[in-house]
Structure formats: structure tokens, C-alpha cells
mmCIF file of C-alpha atoms in Angstrom:
data_model
loop_
_atom_site.group_PDB
_atom_site.id
_atom_site.type_symbol
_atom_site.label_atom_id
_atom_site.label_comp_id
_atom_site.label_asym_id
_atom_site.label_seq_id
_atom_site.Cartn_x
_atom_site.Cartn_y
_atom_site.Cartn_z
ATOM 1 C CA MET A 26 -0.020 0.062 -0.168
ATOM 2 C CA PRO A 27 1.297 3.481 -0.769
ATOM 3 C CA ALA A 28 2.490 5.767 1.957
ATOM 4 C CA ILE A 29 0.997 9.374 1.659
ATOM 5 C CA SER A 30 1.655 12.559 3.429
ATOM 6 C CA MET A 31 -0.084 15.960 3.570
ATOM 7 C CA THR A 32 -0.652 18.835 5.587
ATOM 8 C CA VAL A 33 -4.343 18.887 6.890
ATOM 9 C CA ASN A 34 -5.492 21.795 8.643
ATOM 10 C CA GLY A 35 -1.758 23.093 9.462
ATOM 11 C CA GLU A 36 -0.762 19.619 10.700
ATOM 12 C CA LYS A 37 1.608 17.261 9.076
ATOM 13 C CA VAL A 38 -0.169 13.876 8.683
ATOM 14 C CA CYS A 39 0.532 10.555 6.906
ATOM 15 C CA GLY A 40 -0.887 7.179 6.268
ATOM 16 C CA ASP A 41 -1.098 4.068 4.203
ATOM 17 C CA VAL A 42 -3.552 3.921 1.640
ATOM 18 C CA GLU A 43 -4.781 1.939 -1.183
ATOM 19 C CA GLY A 44 -4.953 3.175 -4.489
ATOM 20 C CA ARG A 45 -8.751 3.090 -4.555
ATOM 21 C CA THR A 46 -8.985 5.253 -1.002
ATOM 22 C CA LEU A 47 -10.862 8.414 -1.708
ATOM 23 C CA LEU A 48 -9.569 11.586 0.010
ATOM 24 C CA VAL A 49 -12.823 11.983 1.906
ATOM 25 C CA ASP A 50 -12.388 8.393 3.295
ATOM 26 C CA PHE A 51 -8.706 9.168 4.285
ATOM 27 C CA ILE A 52 -9.839 12.330 5.944
ATOM 28 C CA ARG A 53 -12.882 10.616 7.733
ATOM 29 C CA GLY A 54 -11.390 7.154 8.259
ATOM 30 C CA ASN A 55 -7.666 7.516 8.773
ATOM 31 C CA LEU A 56 -7.631 10.942 10.340
ATOM 32 C CA GLY A 57 -10.985 10.594 12.322
ATOM 33 C CA LYS A 58 -12.093 14.165 10.906
ATOM 34 C CA THR A 59 -15.581 13.612 10.372
ATOM 35 C CA GLY A 60 -16.733 17.367 9.634
ATOM 36 C CA THR A 61 -16.323 16.468 5.873
ATOM 37 C CA HIS A 62 -19.617 14.684 4.849
ATOM 38 C CA VAL A 63 -20.447 12.080 2.306
ATOM 39 C CA GLY A 64 -24.020 12.924 1.141
ATOM 40 C CA CYS A 65 -24.070 11.110 -2.233
ATOM 41 C CA ASP A 66 -22.223 8.226 -3.956
ATOM 42 C CA THR A 67 -22.369 10.203 -7.491
ATOM 43 C CA SER A 68 -20.209 13.343 -6.992
ATOM 44 C CA GLN A 69 -23.271 15.625 -7.063
ATOM 45 C CA CYS A 70 -24.015 17.002 -3.620
ATOM 46 C CA GLY A 71 -21.109 18.702 -2.409
ATOM 47 C CA ALA A 72 -21.144 17.700 1.388
ATOM 48 C CA CYS A 73 -17.707 16.455 1.030
ATOM 49 C CA VAL A 74 -16.259 20.141 -0.490
ATOM 50 C CA VAL A 75 -12.599 20.576 1.048
ATOM 51 C CA HIS A 76 -9.825 22.856 -0.292
ATOM 52 C CA VAL A 77 -6.828 21.364 -1.740
ATOM 53 C CA ASP A 78 -4.032 23.754 -2.175
ATOM 54 C CA GLY A 79 -6.359 26.398 -1.932
ATOM 55 C CA LYS A 80 -9.003 25.243 -4.397
ATOM 56 C CA ALA A 81 -12.579 23.750 -3.465
ATOM 57 C CA ILE A 82 -12.977 20.236 -4.621
ATOM 58 C CA LYS A 83 -14.930 17.145 -3.896
ATOM 59 C CA SER A 84 -12.949 14.959 -1.905
ATOM 60 C CA CYS A 85 -15.156 12.186 -2.752
ATOM 61 C CA THR A 86 -14.031 12.436 -6.312
ATOM 62 C CA ALA A 87 -10.284 12.579 -5.563
ATOM 63 C CA LEU A 88 -7.966 9.560 -4.794
ATOM 64 C CA ALA A 89 -5.982 10.009 -1.581
ATOM 65 C CA VAL A 90 -3.034 8.605 -3.145
ATOM 66 C CA ALA A 91 -3.071 11.526 -5.545
ATOM 67 C CA CYS A 92 -2.978 14.200 -3.216
ATOM 68 C CA ASP A 93 0.346 13.034 -1.570
ATOM 69 C CA GLY A 94 2.230 16.184 -0.581
ATOM 70 C CA VAL A 95 -0.939 18.348 -1.021
ATOM 71 C CA THR A 96 -2.448 20.889 1.707
ATOM 72 C CA VAL A 97 -5.793 20.338 2.816
ATOM 73 C CA ASN A 98 -8.196 22.410 4.658
ATOM 74 C CA THR A 99 -11.363 21.098 5.904
ATOM 75 C CA VAL A 100 -14.406 22.546 8.322
ATOM 76 C CA GLU A 101 -12.319 21.649 11.540
ATOM 77 C CA GLY A 102 -9.594 23.892 10.490
ATOM 78 C CA LEU A 103 -11.830 27.158 10.259
ATOM 79 C CA ALA A 104 -12.296 28.249 13.805
ATOM 80 C CA LYS A 105 -9.415 29.796 15.656
ATOM 81 C CA ASN A 106 -8.876 29.628 19.398
ATOM 82 C CA GLY A 107 -12.516 28.749 19.830
ATOM 83 C CA THR A 108 -13.743 31.651 17.651
ATOM 84 C CA LEU A 109 -15.777 30.704 14.613
ATOM 85 C CA HIS A 110 -14.732 31.734 11.210
ATOM 86 C CA PRO A 111 -16.864 34.415 9.784
ATOM 87 C CA MET A 112 -18.343 32.168 7.439
ATOM 88 C CA GLN A 113 -19.303 29.849 10.111
ATOM 89 C CA GLU A 114 -20.604 32.560 12.413
ATOM 90 C CA ALA A 115 -22.735 33.819 9.522
ATOM 91 C CA PHE A 116 -24.281 30.396 8.944
ATOM 92 C CA ARG A 117 -25.161 30.465 12.657
ATOM 93 C CA GLU A 118 -26.661 33.998 12.549
ATOM 94 C CA HIS A 119 -28.629 33.463 9.522
ATOM 95 C CA HIS A 120 -29.644 29.953 10.420
ATOM 96 C CA GLY A 121 -28.187 28.921 6.980
ATOM 97 C CA LEU A 122 -29.148 25.136 8.048
ATOM 98 C CA GLN A 123 -31.636 22.917 9.187
ATOM 99 C CA CYS A 124 -30.577 19.560 9.562
ATOM 100 C CA GLY A 125 -26.848 20.718 9.062
ATOM 101 C CA PHE A 126 -25.649 17.766 6.569
ATOM 102 C CA CYS A 127 -24.633 19.888 3.791
ATOM 103 C CA THR A 128 -23.128 22.691 5.954
ATOM 104 C CA PRO A 129 -19.668 21.886 6.104
ATOM 105 C CA GLY A 130 -19.527 21.717 2.089
ATOM 106 C CA MET A 131 -21.567 24.731 2.001
ATOM 107 C CA ILE A 132 -19.214 26.503 4.180
ATOM 108 C CA MET A 133 -15.947 25.397 2.364
ATOM 109 C CA ALA A 134 -17.937 26.482 -1.052
ATOM 110 C CA GLY A 135 -18.819 29.734 0.500
ATOM 111 C CA ILE A 136 -15.135 30.644 1.368
ATOM 112 C CA ASP A 137 -13.893 29.325 -2.267
ATOM 113 C CA ILE A 138 -16.527 31.641 -3.780
ATOM 114 C CA VAL A 139 -15.257 34.367 -1.614
ATOM 115 C CA LYS A 140 -11.543 33.840 -2.634
ATOM 116 C CA ARG A 141 -12.581 33.731 -6.516
ATOM 117 C CA LYS A 142 -15.293 36.223 -6.599
ATOM 118 C CA GLY A 143 -14.295 38.530 -3.789
ATOM 119 C CA LYS A 144 -16.357 39.943 -0.464
ATOM 120 C CA LYS A 145 -19.158 41.859 -1.917
ATOM 121 C CA LEU A 146 -21.359 39.214 -3.366
ATOM 122 C CA LYS A 147 -24.458 39.270 -5.240
ATOM 123 C CA GLU A 148 -27.211 37.031 -4.627
ATOM 124 C CA GLU A 149 -27.315 35.761 -8.156
ATOM 125 C CA THR A 150 -23.693 35.004 -8.048
ATOM 126 C CA ILE A 151 -23.770 32.972 -4.874
ATOM 127 C CA ARG A 152 -26.827 30.770 -6.359
ATOM 128 C CA GLU A 153 -24.924 30.223 -9.446
ATOM 129 C CA GLU A 154 -21.603 29.448 -7.518
ATOM 130 C CA LEU A 155 -23.639 27.062 -5.312
ATOM 131 C CA GLU A 156 -24.434 24.732 -8.704
ATOM 132 C CA GLY A 157 -22.293 21.908 -6.949
ATOM 133 C CA ASN A 158 -23.858 21.972 -3.591
ATOM 134 C CA ILE A 159 -27.208 20.226 -2.735
ATOM 135 C CA CYS A 160 -29.374 21.215 0.463
ATOM 136 C CA ARG A 161 -32.489 19.236 0.747
ATOM 137 C CA CYS A 162 -34.084 21.315 3.864
ATOM 138 C CA THR A 163 -33.410 25.063 3.729
ATOM 139 C CA GLY A 164 -34.582 25.764 0.109
ATOM 140 C CA TYR A 165 -31.174 27.711 0.166
ATOM 141 C CA HIS A 166 -32.507 31.216 1.104
ATOM 142 C CA ASN A 167 -30.859 31.361 4.291
ATOM 143 C CA ILE A 168 -27.663 29.545 2.965
ATOM 144 C CA VAL A 169 -27.433 32.272 0.310
ATOM 145 C CA LYS A 170 -27.953 35.199 3.077
ATOM 146 C CA ALA A 171 -25.324 33.420 5.187
ATOM 147 C CA ILE A 172 -22.668 33.406 2.262
ATOM 148 C CA GLN A 173 -23.526 36.966 1.503
ATOM 149 C CA ALA A 174 -23.201 38.340 5.262
ATOM 150 C CA GLY A 175 -20.068 35.853 5.825
ATOM 151 C CA ALA A 176 -18.205 37.264 2.770
ATOM 152 C CA ALA A 177 -18.704 40.743 3.723
ATOM 153 C CA LYS A 178 -17.018 39.871 7.006
ATOM 154 C CA MET A 179 -14.127 37.947 5.667
ATOM 155 C CA MET B 26 -14.476 0.794 -6.570
ATOM 156 C CA TYR B 27 -12.551 -2.268 -7.422
ATOM 157 C CA GLU B 28 -8.751 -2.473 -6.513
ATOM 158 C CA PHE B 29 -6.231 -0.975 -9.010
ATOM 159 C CA GLU B 30 -2.532 -0.273 -9.040
ATOM 160 C CA TYR B 31 -2.100 3.491 -9.311
ATOM 161 C CA HIS B 32 0.677 5.263 -11.209
ATOM 162 C CA ARG B 33 1.572 9.151 -11.543
ATOM 163 C CA PRO B 34 4.369 9.421 -13.983
ATOM 164 C CA LYS B 35 6.296 12.647 -14.463
ATOM 165 C CA LYS B 36 6.991 12.440 -18.036
ATOM 166 C CA LEU B 37 4.717 12.018 -20.991
ATOM 167 C CA ALA B 38 7.124 9.456 -22.284
ATOM 168 C CA ASP B 39 6.869 7.382 -19.135
ATOM 169 C CA ALA B 40 2.930 7.620 -19.345
ATOM 170 C CA VAL B 41 2.943 6.398 -22.777
ATOM 171 C CA LYS B 42 5.208 3.244 -21.580
ATOM 172 C CA LEU B 43 3.093 2.669 -18.649
ATOM 173 C CA ILE B 44 -0.238 2.506 -20.490
ATOM 174 C CA LYS B 45 1.333 0.390 -23.289
ATOM 175 C CA SER B 46 2.550 -1.882 -20.713
ATOM 176 C CA LYS B 47 -0.520 -2.601 -18.725
ATOM 177 C CA LYS B 48 -3.424 -5.165 -19.968
ATOM 178 C CA GLU B 49 -6.393 -3.219 -18.717
ATOM 179 C CA GLY B 50 -4.738 0.247 -17.793
ATOM 180 C CA LYS B 51 -6.814 3.552 -17.737
ATOM 181 C CA LEU B 52 -5.367 6.871 -18.357
ATOM 182 C CA MET B 53 -6.955 9.361 -15.912
ATOM 183 C CA ALA B 54 -6.804 13.356 -16.288
ATOM 184 C CA GLY B 55 -9.128 15.223 -13.753
ATOM 185 C CA GLY B 56 -10.883 12.165 -12.880
ATOM 186 C CA MET B 57 -14.140 13.896 -12.865
ATOM 187 C CA THR B 58 -16.049 11.226 -14.962
ATOM 188 C CA LEU B 59 -13.480 8.126 -14.198
ATOM 189 C CA ILE B 60 -13.852 8.208 -10.534
ATOM 190 C CA PRO B 61 -17.523 8.305 -10.581
ATOM 191 C CA THR B 62 -17.798 5.633 -13.118
ATOM 192 C CA MET B 63 -15.373 3.409 -11.040
ATOM 193 C CA LYS B 64 -17.131 4.175 -8.005
ATOM 194 C CA GLN B 65 -20.179 2.635 -9.472
ATOM 195 C CA ARG B 66 -18.045 -0.105 -10.655
ATOM 196 C CA LEU B 67 -18.976 0.723 -14.259
ATOM 197 C CA ALA B 68 -15.140 0.531 -15.105
ATOM 198 C CA ALA B 69 -12.810 -1.719 -13.444
ATOM 199 C CA PRO B 70 -9.219 -0.953 -14.607
ATOM 200 C CA THR B 71 -6.348 -2.967 -13.368
ATOM 201 C CA ASP B 72 -4.040 0.369 -13.342
ATOM 202 C CA VAL B 73 -4.788 3.852 -13.192
ATOM 203 C CA ILE B 74 -2.183 6.171 -14.997
ATOM 204 C CA ASP B 75 -2.922 9.525 -13.583
ATOM 205 C CA LEU B 76 -1.467 12.294 -16.078
ATOM 206 C CA SER B 77 -1.908 15.018 -13.414
ATOM 207 C CA GLY B 78 1.957 14.542 -12.499
ATOM 208 C CA LEU B 79 2.799 15.539 -16.139
ATOM 209 C CA GLY B 80 2.276 19.427 -15.213
ATOM 210 C CA ASN B 81 1.020 19.806 -18.749
ATOM 211 C CA SER B 82 -1.410 22.797 -18.489
ATOM 212 C CA GLY B 83 -1.639 26.423 -19.642
ATOM 213 C CA VAL B 84 -3.190 28.441 -22.194
ATOM 214 C CA ASN B 85 -0.975 30.067 -24.864
ATOM 215 C CA VAL B 86 -2.331 32.785 -27.017
ATOM 216 C CA SER B 87 -0.360 34.176 -30.076
ATOM 217 C CA LYS B 88 -1.639 36.660 -32.553
ATOM 218 C CA THR B 89 -3.464 33.942 -34.576
ATOM 219 C CA LYS B 90 -3.440 30.662 -32.517
ATOM 220 C CA VAL B 91 -4.531 29.441 -29.291
ATOM 221 C CA THR B 92 -2.882 26.367 -27.605
ATOM 222 C CA ILE B 93 -4.582 24.938 -24.742
ATOM 223 C CA LYS B 94 -2.434 21.971 -23.018
ATOM 224 C CA ALA B 95 -4.454 18.991 -22.282
ATOM 225 C CA GLY B 96 -4.189 19.011 -18.519
ATOM 226 C CA THR B 97 -5.550 22.724 -18.036
ATOM 227 C CA THR B 98 -8.536 22.790 -16.115
ATOM 228 C CA HIS B 99 -11.827 24.190 -16.886
ATOM 229 C CA ALA B 100 -11.308 26.713 -14.273
ATOM 230 C CA GLU B 101 -8.085 27.838 -15.733
ATOM 231 C CA VAL B 102 -9.552 28.060 -19.026
ATOM 232 C CA ALA B 103 -12.414 30.005 -18.162
ATOM 233 C CA SER B 104 -10.254 32.584 -16.091
ATOM 234 C CA SER B 105 -7.523 32.803 -18.746
ATOM 235 C CA SER B 106 -7.260 36.468 -19.472
ATOM 236 C CA ASP B 107 -5.615 35.947 -22.659
ATOM 237 C CA LEU B 108 -8.252 33.630 -24.012
ATOM 238 C CA LYS B 109 -11.171 36.058 -22.710
ATOM 239 C CA LYS B 110 -9.693 38.453 -25.201
ATOM 240 C CA ALA B 111 -8.978 35.931 -28.109
ATOM 241 C CA ALA B 112 -12.012 33.695 -27.884
ATOM 242 C CA PRO B 113 -14.324 34.731 -25.027
ATOM 243 C CA ALA B 114 -16.736 32.161 -25.913
ATOM 244 C CA LEU B 115 -14.633 29.362 -25.238
ATOM 245 C CA ALA B 116 -13.511 30.669 -21.839
ATOM 246 C CA ALA B 117 -17.124 31.320 -21.089
ATOM 247 C CA LEU B 118 -18.088 27.461 -22.344
ATOM 248 C CA ALA B 119 -15.393 26.333 -19.816
ATOM 249 C CA GLY B 120 -17.168 28.341 -17.069
ATOM 250 C CA MET B 121 -20.383 26.525 -17.512
ATOM 251 C CA ILE B 122 -19.012 22.986 -17.347
ATOM 252 C CA GLY B 123 -20.213 21.141 -14.148
ATOM 253 C CA ASP B 124 -19.632 23.265 -10.843
ATOM 254 C CA PRO B 125 -16.924 24.989 -9.460
ATOM 255 C CA HIS B 126 -15.387 22.262 -7.565
ATOM 256 C CA VAL B 127 -15.684 20.003 -10.830
ATOM 257 C CA ARG B 128 -14.036 22.900 -12.737
ATOM 258 C CA HIS B 129 -11.209 22.934 -10.310
ATOM 259 C CA LYS B 130 -10.088 19.482 -11.403
ATOM 260 C CA GLY B 131 -11.729 18.394 -14.865
ATOM 261 C CA THR B 132 -9.455 19.146 -17.744
ATOM 262 C CA ILE B 133 -9.860 20.008 -21.431
ATOM 263 C CA GLY B 134 -7.540 16.722 -22.486
ATOM 264 C CA GLY B 135 -9.950 14.395 -20.069
ATOM 265 C CA SER B 136 -13.289 16.112 -21.559
ATOM 266 C CA VAL B 137 -12.290 15.748 -25.165
ATOM 267 C CA ALA B 138 -10.890 12.309 -24.800
ATOM 268 C CA ASN B 139 -13.787 11.001 -23.187
ATOM 269 C CA ALA B 140 -16.324 12.629 -25.868
ATOM 270 C CA ASP B 141 -19.577 12.547 -23.754
ATOM 271 C CA PRO B 142 -22.312 13.104 -26.158
ATOM 272 C CA ALA B 143 -23.619 16.107 -23.843
ATOM 273 C CA ALA B 144 -20.057 17.647 -23.158
ATOM 274 C CA ASP B 145 -19.316 21.156 -23.995
ATOM 275 C CA TYR B 146 -15.838 21.188 -25.413
ATOM 276 C CA PRO B 147 -16.423 18.805 -28.450
ATOM 277 C CA ALA B 148 -19.027 21.511 -29.963
ATOM 278 C CA ALA B 149 -16.455 24.036 -29.694
ATOM 279 C CA LEU B 150 -13.703 21.928 -31.245
ATOM 280 C CA LEU B 151 -15.788 21.191 -34.051
ATOM 281 C CA ALA B 152 -16.705 24.775 -34.640
ATOM 282 C CA LEU B 153 -13.082 26.270 -34.204
ATOM 283 C CA ASN B 154 -11.823 23.657 -36.652
ATOM 284 C CA ALA B 155 -9.132 22.826 -33.807
ATOM 285 C CA LYS B 156 -6.605 20.004 -33.728
ATOM 286 C CA VAL B 157 -5.962 17.550 -31.271
ATOM 287 C CA VAL B 158 -2.422 17.051 -30.632
ATOM 288 C CA THR B 159 -1.342 13.496 -29.224
ATOM 289 C CA ASP B 160 1.875 12.119 -28.180
ATOM 290 C CA SER B 161 2.030 10.343 -31.716
ATOM 291 C CA ARG B 162 0.073 12.750 -34.191
ATOM 292 C CA THR B 163 -2.230 15.466 -34.938
ATOM 293 C CA ILE B 164 -5.882 14.861 -35.333
ATOM 294 C CA GLU B 165 -8.426 17.354 -36.750
ATOM 295 C CA ALA B 166 -11.510 17.825 -34.673
ATOM 296 C CA ASP B 167 -13.490 16.892 -37.770
ATOM 297 C CA LYS B 168 -12.121 13.448 -37.826
ATOM 298 C CA PHE B 169 -11.778 12.987 -34.162
ATOM 299 C CA PHE B 170 -15.291 12.619 -32.768
ATOM 300 C CA LYS B 171 -16.398 9.169 -33.989
ATOM 301 C CA GLY B 172 -19.590 8.417 -31.918
ATOM 302 C CA LEU B 173 -20.983 7.870 -28.591
ATOM 303 C CA PHE B 174 -18.159 8.079 -26.219
ATOM 304 C CA GLU B 175 -15.795 7.338 -29.276
ATOM 305 C CA THR B 176 -12.987 9.235 -30.772
ATOM 306 C CA ALA B 177 -10.206 8.803 -33.146
ATOM 307 C CA LEU B 178 -7.687 8.209 -30.464
ATOM 308 C CA ARG B 179 -6.182 4.867 -30.552
ATOM 309 C CA THR B 180 -5.779 2.670 -27.333
ATOM 310 C CA ASN B 181 -2.902 4.101 -25.339
ATOM 311 C CA GLU B 182 -2.661 7.370 -27.369
ATOM 312 C CA ILE B 183 -2.299 10.479 -24.857
ATOM 313 C CA ILE B 184 -3.578 14.049 -25.698
ATOM 314 C CA LYS B 185 -1.016 16.506 -25.443
ATOM 315 C CA GLN B 186 -2.782 19.691 -26.412
ATOM 316 C CA VAL B 187 -5.469 21.360 -28.349
ATOM 317 C CA GLU B 188 -5.030 24.295 -30.850
ATOM 318 C CA PHE B 189 -7.041 26.430 -33.286
ATOM 319 C CA GLU B 190 -6.911 29.450 -35.001
ATOM 320 C CA ILE B 191 -8.467 32.661 -33.562
ATOM 321 C CA PRO B 192 -12.012 33.363 -34.941
ATOM 322 C CA ALA B 193 -13.141 36.579 -35.929
ATOM 323 C CA ARG B 194 -16.142 36.126 -33.649
ATOM 324 C CA SER B 195 -17.807 33.143 -31.816
ATOM 325 C CA ALA B 196 -20.414 32.312 -29.168
ATOM 326 C CA TYR B 197 -21.676 29.179 -27.187
ATOM 327 C CA SER B 198 -25.239 29.046 -26.262
ATOM 328 C CA LYS B 199 -26.295 26.058 -24.040
ATOM 329 C CA PHE B 200 -29.686 24.733 -22.878
ATOM 330 C CA PRO B 201 -28.438 22.976 -19.739
ATOM 331 C CA ASN B 202 -30.316 20.006 -18.320
ATOM 332 C CA PRO B 203 -31.899 21.714 -15.076
ATOM 333 C CA ALA B 204 -30.334 18.797 -12.897
ATOM 334 C CA SER B 205 -27.208 17.879 -14.158
ATOM 335 C CA ARG B 206 -26.284 21.037 -16.157
ATOM 336 C CA TYR B 207 -25.041 18.800 -19.173
ATOM 337 C CA ALA B 208 -25.868 20.250 -22.366
ATOM 338 C CA MET B 209 -29.655 19.028 -23.715
ATOM 339 C CA VAL B 210 -28.376 21.019 -26.755
ATOM 340 C CA GLY B 211 -25.340 23.371 -27.106
ATOM 341 C CA VAL B 212 -24.388 25.168 -30.135
ATOM 342 C CA PHE B 213 -20.908 26.774 -30.859
ATOM 343 C CA VAL B 214 -20.807 29.179 -33.666
ATOM 344 C CA ALA B 215 -17.543 30.662 -35.027
ATOM 345 C CA ASP B 216 -17.118 33.018 -37.705
ATOM 346 C CA PHE B 217 -13.511 32.790 -39.719
ATOM 347 C CA GLY B 218 -14.498 35.730 -42.148
ATOM 348 C CA LYS B 219 -13.462 34.646 -45.674
ATOM 349 C CA LYS B 220 -12.866 31.165 -44.508
ATOM 350 C CA GLY B 221 -16.432 30.850 -43.669
ATOM 351 C CA VAL B 222 -18.537 30.042 -40.704
ATOM 352 C CA ARG B 223 -18.668 26.639 -38.782
ATOM 353 C CA VAL B 224 -21.377 25.349 -36.431
ATOM 354 C CA GLY B 225 -20.590 22.842 -33.965
ATOM 355 C CA VAL B 226 -23.787 21.188 -31.976
ATOM 356 C CA THR B 227 -23.484 19.034 -28.778
ATOM 357 C CA GLY B 228 -26.097 17.271 -26.638
ATOM 358 C CA ALA B 229 -28.115 16.657 -29.596
ATOM 359 C CA LYS B 230 -26.905 13.414 -31.146
ATOM 360 C CA GLY B 231 -24.592 10.396 -30.103
ATOM 361 C CA SER B 232 -21.829 12.380 -30.794
ATOM 362 C CA ALA B 233 -20.985 16.244 -31.304
ATOM 363 C CA TYR B 234 -21.579 17.113 -35.089
ATOM 364 C CA ARG B 235 -21.379 20.156 -37.313
ATOM 365 C CA GLU B 236 -24.695 21.513 -38.765
ATOM 366 C CA LYS B 237 -23.643 22.318 -42.341
ATOM 367 C CA ALA B 238 -26.615 23.664 -43.645
ATOM 368 C CA MET B 239 -26.426 26.346 -40.988
ATOM 369 C CA GLU B 240 -22.812 27.009 -41.803
ATOM 370 C CA LYS B 241 -23.649 27.649 -45.488
ATOM 371 C CA ALA B 242 -26.412 29.896 -45.013
ATOM 372 C CA LEU B 243 -24.128 31.969 -42.219
ATOM 373 C CA THR B 244 -21.231 32.066 -44.300
ATOM 374 C CA ALA B 245 -23.307 33.929 -46.722
ATOM 375 C CA ASP B 246 -25.251 36.020 -44.206
ATOM 376 C CA PHE B 247 -24.212 36.013 -40.316
ATOM 377 C CA SER B 248 -27.574 36.496 -39.113
ATOM 378 C CA ALA B 249 -30.268 34.767 -37.100
ATOM 379 C CA ASP B 250 -32.600 35.233 -39.884
ATOM 380 C CA ALA B 251 -30.220 33.527 -42.330
ATOM 381 C CA ILE B 252 -31.089 30.264 -40.625
ATOM 382 C CA ALA B 253 -34.804 30.664 -39.999
ATOM 383 C CA LYS B 254 -35.426 28.423 -42.982
ATOM 384 C CA VAL B 255 -32.841 25.702 -42.404
ATOM 385 C CA LYS B 256 -34.865 22.578 -41.398
ATOM 386 C CA ILE B 257 -33.286 20.362 -38.444
ATOM 387 C CA LYS B 258 -34.226 16.838 -39.017
ATOM 388 C CA ALA B 259 -34.992 15.033 -35.699
ATOM 389 C CA ASP B 260 -34.297 11.546 -37.408
ATOM 390 C CA ASP B 261 -31.134 10.697 -35.468
ATOM 391 C CA MET B 262 -31.365 12.917 -32.375
ATOM 392 C CA ASN B 263 -31.146 11.623 -28.972
ATOM 393 C CA GLU B 264 -34.351 10.746 -27.009
ATOM 394 C CA ASP B 265 -34.721 10.342 -23.374
ATOM 395 C CA ILE B 266 -36.804 11.494 -20.310
ATOM 396 C CA HIS B 267 -35.450 14.844 -20.562
ATOM 397 C CA ALA B 268 -36.494 15.681 -24.132
ATOM 398 C CA SER B 269 -37.681 13.986 -27.278
ATOM 399 C CA ALA B 270 -35.773 14.230 -30.586
ATOM 400 C CA GLU B 271 -38.115 16.604 -32.156
ATOM 401 C CA TYR B 272 -37.432 19.114 -28.951
ATOM 402 C CA ARG B 273 -34.005 18.584 -29.339
ATOM 403 C CA ALA B 274 -33.948 19.200 -33.068
ATOM 404 C CA HIS B 275 -36.194 22.721 -32.164
ATOM 405 C CA LEU B 276 -33.454 23.417 -29.682
ATOM 406 C CA VAL B 277 -30.659 23.216 -32.097
ATOM 407 C CA GLY B 278 -32.153 26.068 -34.200
ATOM 408 C CA VAL B 279 -33.053 28.267 -30.820
ATOM 409 C CA MET B 280 -29.483 27.724 -29.574
ATOM 410 C CA ALA B 281 -27.905 28.427 -32.882
ATOM 411 C CA LYS B 282 -29.809 31.840 -33.323
ATOM 412 C CA ARG B 283 -29.036 32.751 -29.710
ATOM 413 C CA ALA B 284 -25.389 32.020 -30.158
ATOM 414 C CA ILE B 285 -25.418 34.362 -33.344
ATOM 415 C CA ALA B 286 -26.960 37.187 -31.466
ATOM 416 C CA ALA B 287 -24.143 36.766 -28.529
ATOM 417 C CA ALA B 288 -21.545 36.821 -31.384
ATOM 418 C CA GLY B 289 -22.876 39.945 -32.544
#
């Protein structure tokens, strides 16, 4: 089994994986970081979105072995010294969730939108950019509001 | 997913050697189709040769020509400032593929090699009269797309880059499936001035194709009115739960008119 190492939320980690081990399974199974979710098996829902080398990707559609040497950021790495990241805080404030299953992916996607499109986001832009994240509860309204507010505070 | 052996060569020559040496090897570019396919156990290669280690990415624009290396992601194509000036329609097309996370991984080489009947790039390559350069030869887009997920690529052949002459104007109009965002029908129109107009269509048939009756009409008169009388036959159009063959044939006309209007 190939040995891999990567930096996850600022911490050096390593492990042995099979070729077929998905990045999300390495993060959840090997590292025990279960904040990143698996919501579908078809690469559609975006609950598993993490940042690899600064870019949002679906960790259920990446091989762990192919991520040898990369830097990964997951939802667990956002809060600093017990203070929520502005995007997390905005989801709390604006109630951008109901069951919460899609939330880690939504928050990571939201931060990625800000990185690419800036802090001042139009509602329309956010809706379009959330193409790859599915929520089955909220109807999206409060998620969009939360991302807009979180972006402004980043 | 079934087990396989993973390889990540650093050089194209090594990738070619590897794929040739494996009985049931599979090349992986961004993996945005291959990994889901393997997860569903619809593909079970013995070996996966990951091309992401080749570092073969980048968009190069000269005075007359655009070259896009095979490993360039959709996000990179969509955000290339040089391409936005030279062929903004292609940059816009790349920005419509999948979703932002998929665009960070999926590549032009992978999409072209996969030849999904509803993928966006094939329509553009046909309309732009592009050339697909592989490790061993150059293939014209007209001879590249052969059918449903079928291309002129030989087993073990690897795409290096895609290149095309810069058109005078071009535009892409797509009617995305509301759920998957794949093209129900997408039409790419490219005007090469004296060399004529080319029209590439995706999503409508088993493979992307050129709508030659429209090309003739548009070469004479580049306007939506010019194609009003071009009859699109529904005979060999795709038919599924999303749209009938007749509806798709109708969409080809509508998308073409929108593309013409957008090209200006």
C-alpha cells in the first residue's frame, strides 16, 4: 500500500492507503476528521467539499494517493482559538442550515466563492456558484443570505 | 470501487510506456468522469495512470493561434485573461461546465478524450476547426469525434494539447439540463471571415457534429434570420426522459440563433 503524507489544517499527517482510497475516506477514516461529510455516491451533492492547495474540490472524487504532498483545509480547521470563522458565524447567525448535513460543504464552498469573486457578492452570483452543493432542507434562501453576510465579514 | 494499481508518471514518455505495458490500464486526467464511473463499478481498470503529474497545463495565445495544454482545468480555461480576449466564447463555455469544484479538477484533455455526447468542449472544437495533438500525431476535430464516447484516439494514445486559429467572432449557447447541467443541446458558432462560418452542436446526437446547412447559410449572411429556414431533422437526435428528438431538433435552431445574436 502506498504511503502518503499531506498537511491537513496545518498539521502534518501521513498514512497508508490503497490506490482506490478516496480523499474523503482518508480524512474521515484515517484521520478521524468527520466534519467533512459524504452525502451522495455520485459526485453531485458537495457535502464533501474541502480545499486542496487552496481550491475547493469534491473530496469524494479525488484519490487520496493522488493528494500526496498537498495541503488540505477542512471545516474543522476554520475556527481559531474557539472563535468561529466569519463564514461559520454567518451560518449560525442567519440560520443557514436545518439538518446541517450539507453545511460543511456549503461553508467550504462559500469561502471558495469569496476567494474567487471577492467579499461583495450578489445573491445571483452565490446561487450560481452553489451549483455543486445540494441542500435538501432549507430551500437555500438562508444559505445564500449567510454566505453573503459571511463574505462581507471575511 | 475495485482495486487497481496507481501510477503517477512525471513525463509523457513514461506515461505512454506505462499505459502500453498494462493490459487493462486507464488514463486519468482530472478524474471527474473516471472516478465516479469506477465508484459505480462501471469501470474496473487494473491500473490507473494519473496524468496530473505531467504538469502539462496552460493556455497560450499568439497573434493568430490558441494552444491549450491537455491538463488545463476548466477553471483555468475559464479564467485565462488572454483567452478571454482571443476567444471569449471558449472561456465562457469552460465556466459553464459542471460546478466550481468540478471545474477545479476536470481538464480539457480529459473531456475531449471522453467524448461525452453532452459535453461542451466537443461542439467548440468542431466549430473552431481545432486540432487535437497527441503524443504521436495531430488529429483534426472533424476526424476526432466518431460516435458515442468514441474518438479517433488509439488505445494508449495520449492527448498533449488542443490548438485552433482565433476566429473573428464566436459564441456558445447552451440549454443545460436543469439537474445535471449537461447540455440538452449546445451550439457553438465560429465566424472565420473569408474562411467561412462553422457550427458545432453537442447534446443533440450520439456525438457532437457540425450543422453544415447552417454553416452555408451563415457564411452568406451572419444573422439569425439567415438560418430561419434551415430545417433540422429529428431523425437521429437523442431521445430520453429529458427531451424528445423533435424537441432537441428545435433546440438546435434556438441555441444557434442565440449564439449568433451573442456573437454580434
